[in-house]
Steps between C-alpha positions, in 0.01 A plus 500: 500500500161617619177486306222740595232354283663618180342842513744748652619762255739792513253760628308268727211487253357152458561410136517135395790469257462311175731203528744471214507870416873556495560381858868456424549868433639468148365836389472836664216548749170647390441769759123509536264761633170542675228605264135532594353368822475144372856479378806388692864571444640320201166425334444627146260779434476871440434726795201734452531873548418506872734778613374847593560762236699254287809575710615140501715382212425154358646208698681402178745783571579346837561163338732660246695659784531163670603324182769761427640468851496120478674502161770739622560289811507179298748646253750587773510304825737758652299810414388718790194718447537856626185685390203306635346718769324735258351199325344382826297821537405520133125561473432190295704279734321634810160456337584144402626438853170628641301274270699195612463589867128554455460171312688317775267650762648474850435658838582844635835583655577688820319813379172309460459617140325238286493468124141623503607806697770575243247475219265732689787743559602473136761261367633769267539734795686238705729413209579866434589553866717188503673607179573846639642362825724258311621768262575735789675227697269537802316167474520303826330161540295424808560194720331180390203364693582163652238225478538126548337229293481134603716240325400135440738380773327714761760776513441851371660692217557872561395730219590865464236705319620833355261787444328524163722791396814307598376195310452710188851641535647153558312367199636780282854416612434132439379571146834666422741280698345164422571544130872534574538212743283264294785505248726346766274247672557135413254286303475261795345773718120512502396676822344847484590559136289622204335222301637238743344308785525181704291331228780566251754365749301179542480467124878536483529215751273283285707573189818442697398147589428432135849632418657255744528708816445278805546707814314789662648691794249701704614774736358803674683809628372578846370857539665601174313830460567594860875433494608680182802719569423855389859600427566187294171541313573860404849400384343237275252751359788741453673255268234594245370835626731797557220757539543610863146632521363155419727335756388757758137424418555128555684572825207710623257213444731250668538723806147639518425298811199301617191606696333217694226564756599863515866424573768609254804279439802572284592259224870418486475185289251349260248626252135473603283233345208695360704778345470528122876537451595224748477195267727666243753597767488146640569355155795738451641389835452129435628522143849573633515152654345297219804465267719364780228262609467367147870451450566346840214255512278436201726530200821338627391252764172381358470505120161331535365792700303788359490846651218742567361737764128558520484734802715699739 
């Protein structure tokens, strides 16, 4: 279990969770949204009318879409969703995706286009172009820009920064897909999930000790993001998603490649840290191993052990 200060949330936006607010996952998730500039995903509030020409539908419609997808997935654990691609390029979903990307800030990708440049160009214009390319099936992501950030132990963590347009597209896909896979994820999983954080995981540990749990096993998966098998990952996504256009979209992001110091490299494994969709894909991949881990170790061998995961 790793704790990153209790602040890492699903979209990378720093949002301290309120301890005790359904950390066990007893009810369905409340898929939040980004409202005005001072709001963050998941916080209550009504978004003002900030969209040009009133083209953007209220974020409440996006939440209703997510809640319907979650409910359908929860009702049938074997259901495969076949008509998702057109939901990804829905106008309201793309606008909400843009608002979340803008709120999360972030640097430019390989094309050098910043968020400020997109706003100067016209966010509505960029979204319309992205929507048209997705609808026509001609959207192609650019390689991610490789940067390295220092880690506490002196090593460096590689980050892959997609372009702003690719981040918006990934966020739109995440809005749709996350609702489905959240219905499957276990209550003991806290990393990179809506309304969950390392703070909630630490609270679960505290409550576990009160309940009589006595042992805590800490482990880390070395280079987890970098070693994810693409074929296996897409098979796992395909257990819930049968829409081939969505699977192709995910494959394009996974194989978009990396540009570092002007040198292009293909990506044959892994999903880049820094991509909007990467945490969700990592959770889908890791979720396949969690039931076996629980049965083999915690539940049978050590009844005094609890079980949780706060990060991937």
